[in-house]
């Protein structure tokens, strides 16, 4: 059982997955942020690999990516920073990024090295189903990584079931068709999550996009196994560069 | 049977290039297009309206003009396909007419587009005004400053111009912003991409709309020379839509040399260039796998060209395949060579050409041409929009 599967075997509701951008706010803050998130109650962490053209992300995450790139963050640097993380980090760690930098690094080499440092899963939003099935899925599986697909309120039931079948770890339910960091109508989100729940899917469901505080977290997790928060946390780090105090305050506000 | 260079496979691949590398949020929009574009384009009512609009509104067929003085200079036969004489001054309108008719049939109420120099933005604003549809054009903040006359034209046509303030604030970022808008409007909006780039089916769809260029050229050449086929066709390539249209009906004619000319900017090794096939590597940009100018870490780099229309770090997957397979010959021309070619054409043929098109003409100096050659150059657009650049050149050389 993978580390992500173990988490969901142990905890079936209110799972909190926090996203942040590697190399933000400082090049060497990656591990400090990860430790602070674990220490303050995050169940799982999603580390964004910065890219110059992040299509699925809104302005806040794009801005943090640009800062990280200017700081010198690359896939090679990130994997080096994460090398010793498993001596201190027990929570599941997922890498999120876009195809182009991963292709340049070498897709299989990336999977092998990520798995070797203790990464548990991947989210690559612009890797399509067809290419996953015909080319890349095998490499992901070979190295024991979970792969998480996204679904949206517009995704048909048939397609949700297919993407659930291809995913392992969990399924990422985007709360509405939008980029990250947009405002959401929580009632519509709830109806959508109830619908997903009624499908009785293979994977647990985490909802993301538009989760920013305790209210949206509680509301989002009524019908899902948990939620992913990103933009709101990046904003907090932007306002207060002291990783420990800003992370503690942010998670206290989310969880208590 | 030998496969055609013209057509992608079912998944949108030309050889190794193409596909639809899009986040799930775009899936409904893209899938709707994938499943319906061919069917709609083949409807008799669509074809009829498209042909009527191209004839009565755009002014097609555009002339194929025998350039006598250029021919004499290069000691060969040179024909110019006059896309500069189209309504709005470039080939871009062929595609926007096609896509607005498609958007209407898909029941879309809102149109978005990206633009670099503003030519595609103007062509999109034009067809939206024609059809009474809301039009939002994304344009890099830097380009808005550089291309004030086209911004004014879009405003006059009733379009809303939104500044892309992310990243490098140019065409690449305007495209990102347009894609984000589309993600946020999954049902009512059609995105009119201006080139043969983007996720499948855009490269194929835009190439089909632009293919009228080579379709007409064949007929016109036959009437003028007794043969439908030239020996060489030349077009400039940024994303590559005029080139796709100019090459289309010649791609499967082995006797025709396909010559694509990219923008070398200040020179291929200057660090300020937009010659994607010379400097790029395979990668994924704006929804398709193609050749992309990027760092070793896979970050997309900001290109440079004096011509805003060629200032793009990628190339359509069709062209990437023509390059990789060797079917196309890829050349490049520098800013300086393009400006020189523009002045040469102005003073020898009486035509002020766009800076983009000037790159295609600059390639004539790099080719070995004989009296047996019949060369067709795609004169993709007129040079009015580039007068500021041309005036600067004349000031520098004391001609003003």
XYZ file of C-alpha atoms in Angstrom:
656
model
C 0.000 0.000 0.000
C 1.381 3.405 -0.926
C 1.837 6.134 1.649
C -1.198 7.949 0.189
C -3.354 4.821 0.371
C -2.233 4.269 3.962
C -3.316 7.793 4.841
C -6.812 7.243 3.430
C -7.052 3.839 5.096
C -6.436 5.602 8.400
C -8.341 8.835 7.797
C -11.436 9.035 5.615
C -12.603 12.559 6.202
C -11.298 16.100 6.543
C -8.000 15.163 4.931
C -6.091 18.381 4.316
C -3.639 18.518 1.425
C -1.667 21.761 1.197
C -0.058 22.973 -2.023
C 2.969 25.217 -2.196
C 5.478 26.156 -4.850
C 8.985 24.707 -4.582
C 11.584 27.434 -4.148
C 9.073 29.985 -2.858
C 9.461 32.301 -1.019
C 13.199 31.440 -1.078
C 15.171 28.851 -3.015
C 16.090 27.013 0.189
C 12.651 27.294 1.841
C 11.274 24.140 0.170
C 12.088 21.769 3.026
C 11.324 24.274 5.770
C 7.832 24.780 4.357
C 7.321 21.028 4.094
C 8.364 20.524 7.725
C 6.219 23.405 8.935
C 3.177 22.003 7.119
C 3.682 18.576 8.643
C 4.279 20.019 12.112
C 1.092 22.104 11.985
C -1.317 19.409 10.873
C -1.298 19.039 7.086
C -2.123 15.420 6.204
C -0.489 15.519 2.813
C 1.613 17.989 0.851
C 1.596 18.842 -2.834
C 4.758 20.548 -4.031
C 4.436 22.607 -7.203
C 7.317 22.459 -9.668
C 7.412 25.986 -11.100
C 6.820 26.488 -14.816
C 6.920 29.592 -16.989
C 3.456 28.950 -18.484
C 1.204 27.328 -15.868
C -2.115 27.196 -17.775
C -4.268 25.706 -15.040
C -3.162 28.169 -12.398
C -4.346 31.634 -11.537
C -2.196 34.739 -11.006
C -1.166 34.029 -7.389
C 0.394 30.641 -8.114
C 1.886 31.880 -11.400
C 3.503 34.774 -9.539
C 4.966 32.400 -6.942
C 6.276 30.232 -9.786
C 8.016 33.192 -11.353
C 9.634 34.097 -8.046
C 10.731 30.472 -7.616
C 12.193 30.328 -11.134
C 14.028 33.600 -10.541
C 15.324 32.074 -7.296
C 16.838 29.270 -9.398
C 14.390 26.442 -8.788
C 14.535 23.542 -11.272
C 13.473 19.893 -11.130
C 17.079 18.880 -10.514
C 17.435 21.346 -7.636
C 14.114 20.235 -6.136
C 14.978 16.524 -6.210
C 18.313 17.345 -4.600
C 16.542 19.344 -1.856
C 14.141 16.460 -1.192
C 16.909 13.850 -1.047
C 16.974 13.516 2.737
C 13.338 14.434 3.409
C 12.214 10.978 4.468
C 14.404 11.109 7.587
C 12.026 13.787 8.882
C 8.867 13.762 6.755
C 6.190 11.110 7.226
C 3.246 12.712 5.367
C 2.659 11.723 1.740
C 4.341 14.081 -0.738
C 3.019 14.699 -4.234
C 4.756 16.607 -7.014
C 2.545 18.760 -9.211
C 3.775 20.322 -12.437
C 3.448 20.680 -16.164
C 4.621 18.312 -18.872
C 7.255 20.407 -20.605
C 9.849 20.640 -17.816
C 9.279 16.963 -16.979
C 9.783 15.945 -20.624
C 13.000 17.948 -20.769
C 14.227 16.273 -17.588
C 13.286 12.893 -19.030
C 9.921 11.444 -18.013
C 11.173 8.088 -16.803
C 14.277 9.504 -15.135
C 11.984 11.929 -13.332
C 9.710 9.137 -12.105
C 12.650 7.032 -10.970
C 14.384 9.837 -9.090
C 11.182 11.209 -7.550
C 10.304 7.748 -6.263
C 13.866 7.283 -4.965
C 13.717 10.383 -2.749
C 10.367 9.295 -1.336
C 7.834 11.150 -3.443
C 4.507 9.283 -3.455
C 2.510 10.608 -6.363
C 2.278 12.930 -9.348
C -0.220 15.457 -10.654
C 0.488 16.620 -14.205
C -2.672 18.452 -15.301
C -1.659 18.777 -18.957
C -0.766 15.107 -19.412
C -3.819 13.819 -21.280
C -5.535 10.518 -20.726
C -4.587 9.199 -24.186
C -0.871 9.852 -23.742
C -1.016 8.503 -20.174
C -2.546 5.246 -21.354
C -0.352 4.783 -24.422
C 2.978 6.083 -23.216
C 3.553 7.422 -19.731
C 1.310 5.510 -17.321
C 3.551 2.472 -17.469
C 6.611 4.458 -16.347
C 4.667 6.006 -13.467
C 3.492 2.592 -12.282
C 6.867 0.945 -12.793
C 8.355 3.273 -10.189
C 5.500 2.770 -7.757
C 4.137 6.303 -7.946
C 0.470 7.174 -7.627
C -0.960 9.292 -10.427
C -3.854 11.629 -9.788
C -6.220 12.801 -12.532
C -8.445 15.860 -12.285
C -12.209 15.897 -12.844
C -14.520 18.922 -13.043
C -18.292 19.501 -12.740
C -18.421 19.269 -16.548
C -16.734 15.855 -16.673
C -19.294 13.228 -17.690
C -20.005 10.278 -15.403
C -18.472 7.908 -17.925
C -15.295 9.937 -18.063
C -15.139 10.361 -14.280
C -15.262 6.571 -13.990
C -12.534 6.139 -16.592
C -10.251 8.731 -14.946
C -10.956 7.192 -11.533
C -9.907 3.854 -12.971
C -6.635 5.314 -14.234
C -5.904 7.212 -11.005
C -4.447 5.825 -7.837
C -4.074 7.516 -4.457
C -7.035 9.835 -4.877
C -9.096 11.672 -7.470
C -8.734 15.460 -7.659
C -12.135 17.115 -7.973
C -11.768 20.643 -9.301
C -14.643 22.495 -7.635
C -15.692 24.365 -10.756
C -14.294 24.910 -14.215
C -11.758 27.567 -13.478
C -8.139 28.278 -12.801
C -6.797 28.100 -9.249
C -7.660 30.893 -6.856
C -11.129 31.816 -8.201
C -14.202 32.490 -6.067
C -16.685 29.609 -5.876
C -20.365 29.073 -5.221
C -20.193 26.542 -2.397
C -23.754 25.239 -2.873
C -23.044 24.246 -6.459
C -19.781 22.679 -5.322
C -21.637 20.660 -2.721
C -24.166 19.332 -5.247
C -21.309 18.335 -7.525
C -19.464 16.528 -4.735
C -22.642 14.703 -3.711
C -22.937 13.524 -7.303
C -19.316 12.265 -7.290
C -19.966 10.525 -3.970
C -22.986 8.728 -5.430
C -20.724 7.178 -8.097
C -19.024 5.137 -5.363
C -15.597 5.563 -6.935
C -12.508 3.440 -6.428
C -10.431 6.348 -5.128
C -11.014 8.824 -2.299
C -11.937 12.299 -3.557
C -10.132 15.492 -2.592
C -11.662 18.750 -3.686
C -9.545 21.684 -4.770
C -9.799 25.198 -6.237
C -11.526 27.816 -4.093
C -10.708 26.377 -0.647
C -9.341 29.269 1.375
C -10.467 29.114 5.031
C -12.171 26.998 7.666
C -15.647 27.652 6.235
C -14.832 26.568 2.706
C -12.829 23.617 4.027
C -15.694 22.378 6.222
C -18.220 22.907 3.466
C -16.074 21.220 0.827
C -15.350 18.191 2.950
C -18.984 17.377 3.717
C -19.221 15.147 0.692
C -15.540 14.573 -0.099
C -12.749 12.889 1.796
C -10.832 16.100 2.099
C -9.633 19.205 0.352
C -6.626 20.806 -1.241
C -5.678 24.361 -0.429
C -3.073 26.268 -2.442
C -3.638 29.864 -3.466
C -4.699 31.003 0.017
C -1.555 29.474 1.537
C 0.722 31.034 -1.089
C -0.870 34.402 -0.310
C -0.097 33.873 3.369
C 3.544 33.070 2.585
C 3.702 36.142 0.380
C 2.464 38.384 3.186
C 4.588 36.808 5.898
C 7.853 35.306 4.663
C 8.540 33.735 8.059
C 7.637 30.179 7.142
C 7.045 28.818 10.632
C 4.836 31.541 12.015
C 2.810 32.041 8.828
C 2.243 28.298 8.378
C 1.234 27.819 12.013
C -1.241 30.700 11.841
C -2.652 29.568 8.496
C -3.269 25.966 9.518
C -4.618 26.967 12.923
C -7.197 29.058 11.118
C -8.048 26.196 8.742
C -8.279 23.391 11.271
C -9.491 24.807 14.587
C -0.946 3.945 -49.285
C 1.450 6.702 -48.351
C 0.089 8.877 -45.570
C -0.628 12.483 -46.334
C 1.433 15.251 -44.776
C -1.716 17.375 -44.657
C -3.737 15.437 -42.137
C -3.140 14.574 -38.507
C -4.250 11.206 -37.128
C -7.364 10.763 -35.002
C -5.563 12.018 -31.893
C -4.285 15.087 -33.710
C -0.723 13.945 -34.309
C 1.417 14.848 -37.318
C 4.164 12.263 -36.866
C 5.332 12.786 -33.291
C 3.854 16.266 -32.994
C 0.406 17.481 -32.029
C -2.096 15.965 -29.617
C -4.121 17.813 -27.018
C -2.071 18.484 -23.878
C -4.761 20.277 -21.942
C -5.916 20.344 -18.350
C -9.221 18.581 -17.652
C -10.927 21.967 -17.251
C -10.590 22.495 -21.017
C -11.780 19.043 -21.936
C -15.470 19.866 -22.597
C -14.596 22.751 -24.922
C -11.890 20.917 -26.813
C -13.811 17.676 -27.072
C -16.856 19.472 -28.455
C -14.665 20.970 -31.161
C -12.885 17.674 -31.861
C -16.116 15.819 -32.313
C -17.891 18.471 -34.389
C -15.488 20.555 -36.477
C -15.259 18.235 -39.481
C -18.955 17.536 -39.572
C -19.801 21.260 -39.418
C -17.174 22.239 -41.982
C -18.584 19.691 -44.403
C -22.194 20.861 -44.120
C -23.313 22.329 -47.449
C -24.780 25.406 -45.714
C -21.468 26.032 -43.939
C -19.446 25.644 -47.108
C -21.787 27.930 -48.995
C -21.658 30.683 -46.383
C -17.874 30.364 -45.963
C -17.310 30.643 -49.705
C -19.707 33.578 -50.026
C -18.059 35.440 -47.173
C -14.590 34.841 -48.578
C -15.729 36.143 -51.963
C -17.999 39.059 -51.064
C -16.570 40.222 -47.739
C -12.888 39.287 -47.841
C -12.506 39.864 -51.580
C -11.269 36.434 -52.614
C -9.814 34.959 -54.678
C -6.749 37.017 -53.877
C -4.726 37.659 -57.026
C -1.691 35.620 -57.996
C 0.584 38.308 -59.336
C 3.574 37.702 -61.599
C 6.325 39.870 -60.089
C 8.137 40.907 -63.244
C 10.948 42.968 -61.769
C 11.643 40.560 -58.936
C 11.685 37.737 -61.478
C 14.155 39.619 -63.640
C 16.366 40.350 -60.640
C 16.489 36.727 -59.516
C 16.431 35.392 -63.099
C 13.521 33.096 -62.432
C 9.714 33.260 -62.372
C 8.266 34.647 -59.149
C 4.555 34.820 -58.353
C 3.107 36.563 -55.324
C -0.021 35.277 -53.637
C -1.605 38.560 -52.601
C -3.091 37.892 -49.163
C -2.247 41.534 -48.407
C -5.225 42.534 -50.535
C -7.728 40.767 -48.284
C -10.089 42.767 -46.101
C -8.189 43.738 -42.913
C -4.914 43.399 -44.778
C -3.698 39.882 -44.176
C -4.472 36.174 -44.428
C -5.734 36.094 -40.818
C -9.322 36.859 -41.880
C -9.652 33.516 -43.767
C -9.446 31.713 -40.432
C -11.548 34.112 -38.368
C -14.390 33.935 -40.906
C -14.266 30.145 -40.758
C -14.164 30.017 -36.968
C -16.936 32.572 -36.419
C -19.244 30.525 -38.640
C -18.286 27.446 -36.662
C -18.836 29.249 -33.334
C -22.300 30.313 -34.497
C -23.210 26.740 -35.304
C -21.940 25.633 -31.895
C -24.270 28.207 -30.334
C -21.459 30.234 -28.727
C -22.239 33.776 -27.605
C -18.842 34.999 -26.557
C -15.610 35.046 -28.567
C -12.098 35.291 -27.188
C -8.791 35.559 -29.001
C -5.115 36.226 -28.385
C -3.073 38.601 -30.466
C 0.543 39.665 -30.757
C 0.840 42.535 -33.203
C -2.911 42.888 -33.300
C -3.608 41.549 -36.817
C -5.435 38.462 -35.581
C -7.145 40.581 -32.937
C -8.402 42.965 -35.604
C -9.529 40.076 -37.828
C -11.395 38.555 -34.873
C -12.944 41.885 -33.811
C -14.042 42.322 -37.430
C -15.960 39.049 -37.687
C -17.477 39.548 -34.225
C -18.788 42.947 -35.301
C -20.119 41.309 -38.447
C -22.009 38.706 -36.429
C -22.900 40.854 -33.414
C -20.983 38.661 -30.947
C -19.159 39.796 -27.823
C -15.398 39.900 -28.444
C -12.576 39.887 -25.916
C -9.009 40.043 -27.186
C -6.062 39.251 -24.921
C -2.915 41.143 -25.756
C 0.372 41.417 -23.888
C 0.759 44.645 -21.962
C 3.987 45.352 -23.849
C 2.332 44.723 -27.224
C -0.533 47.081 -26.345
C 2.031 49.842 -25.943
C 3.883 48.894 -29.134
C 0.838 48.431 -31.374
C -1.427 51.358 -30.515
C -3.055 51.681 -33.989
C -4.295 48.066 -33.969
C -5.545 48.441 -30.385
C -7.543 51.457 -31.589
C -8.894 49.466 -34.555
C -10.103 46.697 -32.223
C -11.767 49.270 -29.963
C -13.440 50.930 -32.941
C -14.777 47.525 -33.999
C -16.330 47.143 -30.567
C -13.947 44.590 -29.056
C -12.674 44.681 -25.502
C -8.891 44.491 -25.317
C -7.565 42.943 -22.100
C -3.920 43.393 -21.145
C -2.005 40.221 -20.304
C 0.150 41.285 -17.389
C 1.597 37.904 -16.443
C 4.980 36.477 -17.378
C 6.730 38.321 -20.191
C 3.593 40.332 -21.093
C 3.706 39.397 -24.818
C 1.991 36.961 -27.228
C 2.864 33.825 -25.261
C 1.244 35.297 -22.150
C -1.740 36.659 -24.068
C -2.286 33.059 -25.232
C -2.053 31.809 -21.630
C -4.621 34.400 -20.531
C -6.993 33.495 -23.374
C -6.739 29.809 -22.423
C -7.443 30.724 -18.784
C -10.488 32.710 -19.852
C -11.688 29.666 -21.786
C -11.176 27.458 -18.708
C -13.321 29.890 -16.713
C -16.076 29.902 -19.402
C -16.594 26.235 -20.229
C -19.883 26.485 -22.122
C -20.685 29.823 -23.794
C -17.299 30.798 -25.233
C -15.390 29.954 -28.403
C -11.668 30.634 -28.535
C -10.531 31.720 -31.999
C -6.871 30.743 -32.064
C -5.045 32.719 -34.738
C -2.485 30.190 -35.871
C -1.974 26.482 -36.527
C -1.051 25.983 -32.870
C -2.953 24.847 -29.783
C -4.563 21.528 -28.912
C -6.085 19.285 -31.566
C -8.253 20.140 -33.548
C -6.979 23.732 -33.869
C -3.897 23.037 -36.008
C -5.960 21.011 -38.485
C -8.971 23.323 -38.386
C -6.951 26.503 -38.957
C -4.887 24.817 -41.696
C -8.108 23.814 -43.479
C -9.496 27.365 -43.301
C -6.218 28.784 -44.605
C -5.835 26.109 -47.287
C -7.909 28.291 -49.610
C -4.587 30.067 -50.301
C -2.988 27.081 -52.025
C -6.282 25.878 -53.487
C -6.604 29.145 -55.396
C -2.912 29.201 -56.237
C -3.158 25.873 -58.079
C -6.000 27.113 -60.263
C -4.361 30.468 -60.896
C -1.013 28.908 -61.803
C -2.724 26.516 -64.177
C -4.412 29.425 -65.938
C -1.190 31.434 -66.143
C 1.402 28.757 -66.872
C -0.434 25.626 -67.971
C 0.733 23.807 -64.850
C -0.884 23.701 -61.430
C 2.411 23.135 -59.687
C 5.183 25.552 -58.832
C 8.669 24.227 -58.173
C 8.954 26.113 -54.886
C 6.533 27.681 -52.427
C 7.870 30.060 -49.788
C 6.181 31.408 -46.672
C 7.205 32.921 -43.368
C 6.533 30.929 -40.209
C 5.799 32.138 -36.694
C 3.073 29.803 -35.486
C 2.687 29.114 -39.190
C -0.865 29.780 -40.382
C -0.101 31.534 -43.673
C 2.552 28.907 -44.367
C 0.099 26.092 -43.618
C -2.355 27.660 -46.088
C 0.294 28.250 -48.736
C 1.792 24.757 -48.422
C -1.383 22.748 -47.876
C -2.299 21.597 -51.374
C 1.348 21.152 -52.337
C 2.462 19.037 -49.371
C 1.728 15.760 -51.105
C 3.274 16.894 -54.420
C 6.821 15.596 -54.147
C 8.106 17.843 -56.944
C 7.287 21.014 -55.017
C 9.909 22.341 -52.594
C 8.272 23.532 -49.379
C 10.270 26.417 -47.944
C 9.501 27.880 -44.518
C 11.285 30.991 -43.320
C 11.605 31.711 -39.613
C 12.624 34.928 -37.901
C 16.286 34.879 -36.887
C 15.887 38.200 -35.062
C 19.302 39.702 -34.338
C 20.925 36.454 -35.512
C 20.583 32.781 -34.680
C 23.319 32.889 -32.044
C 22.531 36.321 -30.644
C 20.165 35.169 -27.908
C 17.568 37.432 -29.542
C 15.867 35.212 -32.091
C 12.582 33.500 -32.855
C 13.883 30.748 -35.165
C 12.122 27.901 -33.402
C 13.305 24.914 -35.458
C 16.904 26.153 -35.372
C 16.947 26.834 -31.641
C 14.141 24.801 -30.102
C 13.684 21.261 -28.854
C 10.649 19.000 -28.774
C 8.304 20.049 -26.000
C 4.758 20.948 -25.054
C 3.430 24.483 -25.419
C -0.138 25.812 -25.488
C -1.694 22.379 -25.715
C 0.346 20.556 -28.304
C 3.603 18.696 -28.568
C 5.825 20.519 -30.999
C 9.191 22.234 -31.164
C 9.605 24.872 -28.471
C 12.294 27.413 -27.651
C 13.170 26.643 -24.043
C 15.916 26.447 -21.464
C 17.605 23.161 -20.548
C 15.163 23.029 -17.622
C 12.142 23.202 -19.897
C 11.121 26.792 -19.181
C 9.787 28.541 -22.276
C 12.016 31.427 -23.351
C 10.985 34.800 -24.663
C 11.806 35.041 -28.365
C 12.743 38.139 -30.343
C 11.809 39.284 -33.805
C 11.342 42.720 -35.337
C 8.077 41.294 -36.630
C 5.534 40.839 -33.842
C 3.697 38.203 -35.876
C 6.747 35.908 -35.869
C 7.700 36.639 -32.267
C 6.545 33.287 -30.865
C 8.629 30.578 -29.131
C 6.780 27.661 -30.743
C 5.623 26.458 -34.143
C 2.545 24.552 -35.251
C 2.851 20.745 -35.010
C 2.294 20.379 -38.771
C 5.437 22.449 -39.359
C 7.369 20.609 -36.653
C 6.590 17.423 -38.575
C 7.589 18.960 -41.930
C 10.878 19.961 -40.287
C 11.550 16.656 -38.538
C 10.592 14.538 -41.551
C 12.663 16.627 -43.932
C 9.638 17.406 -46.150
C 10.076 21.123 -45.475
C 13.197 23.215 -45.952
C 13.545 25.589 -42.993
C 15.487 28.816 -43.472
C 15.675 31.953 -41.390
C 16.076 35.659 -42.051
C 17.337 38.285 -39.620
C 15.549 41.524 -38.716
C 17.967 43.402 -40.935
C 17.510 41.076 -43.913
C 13.736 41.320 -43.580
C 13.756 45.127 -43.511
C 16.091 45.181 -46.533
C 13.768 42.819 -48.404
C 10.759 45.009 -47.571
C 12.447 48.043 -49.096
C 13.549 46.035 -52.126
C 9.989 44.844 -52.792
C 8.582 48.338 -52.228
C 10.961 49.875 -54.740
C 10.830 47.117 -57.336
C 7.188 46.082 -57.246
C 5.442 49.052 -55.637
C 4.122 46.981 -52.738
C 4.716 47.815 -49.082
C 4.722 44.398 -47.455
C 4.346 43.372 -43.821
C 7.527 42.638 -41.867
C 6.373 39.031 -41.449
C 6.054 38.527 -45.219
C 9.389 40.292 -45.723
C 11.111 37.295 -44.122
C 9.807 35.072 -46.915
C 11.157 37.479 -49.533
C 14.524 37.690 -47.760
C 14.934 33.944 -48.306
C 15.191 34.511 -52.080
C 18.813 35.574 -51.497
C 19.551 32.216 -49.846
C 18.177 30.013 -52.617
C 19.730 28.821 -55.826
C 17.117 29.678 -58.409
C 17.094 28.866 -62.109
C 15.077 29.888 -65.138
C 13.187 26.598 -64.836
C 11.882 27.501 -61.399
C 8.357 28.724 -60.762
C 8.387 30.251 -57.292
C 5.282 31.243 -55.351
C 5.740 33.489 -52.316
C 2.941 34.042 -49.865
C 2.609 37.791 -49.448
C 0.753 37.275 -46.194
C 0.017 40.867 -45.248
C 0.428 44.526 -46.034
C 2.937 46.774 -44.350
C 0.804 49.676 -43.126
C 1.062 48.411 -39.550
C 4.864 48.388 -39.820
C 5.336 51.971 -41.018
C 6.832 53.044 -37.673
C 9.593 50.460 -38.095
C 10.136 51.384 -41.742
C 10.245 55.104 -40.883
C 12.866 54.446 -38.231
C 14.942 52.628 -40.847
C 14.626 55.562 -43.282
C 15.588 58.034 -40.546
C 18.666 55.980 -39.736
C 19.704 55.871 -43.377
C 18.853 59.523 -44.064
C 16.009 58.779 -46.434
C 13.446 60.839 -44.541
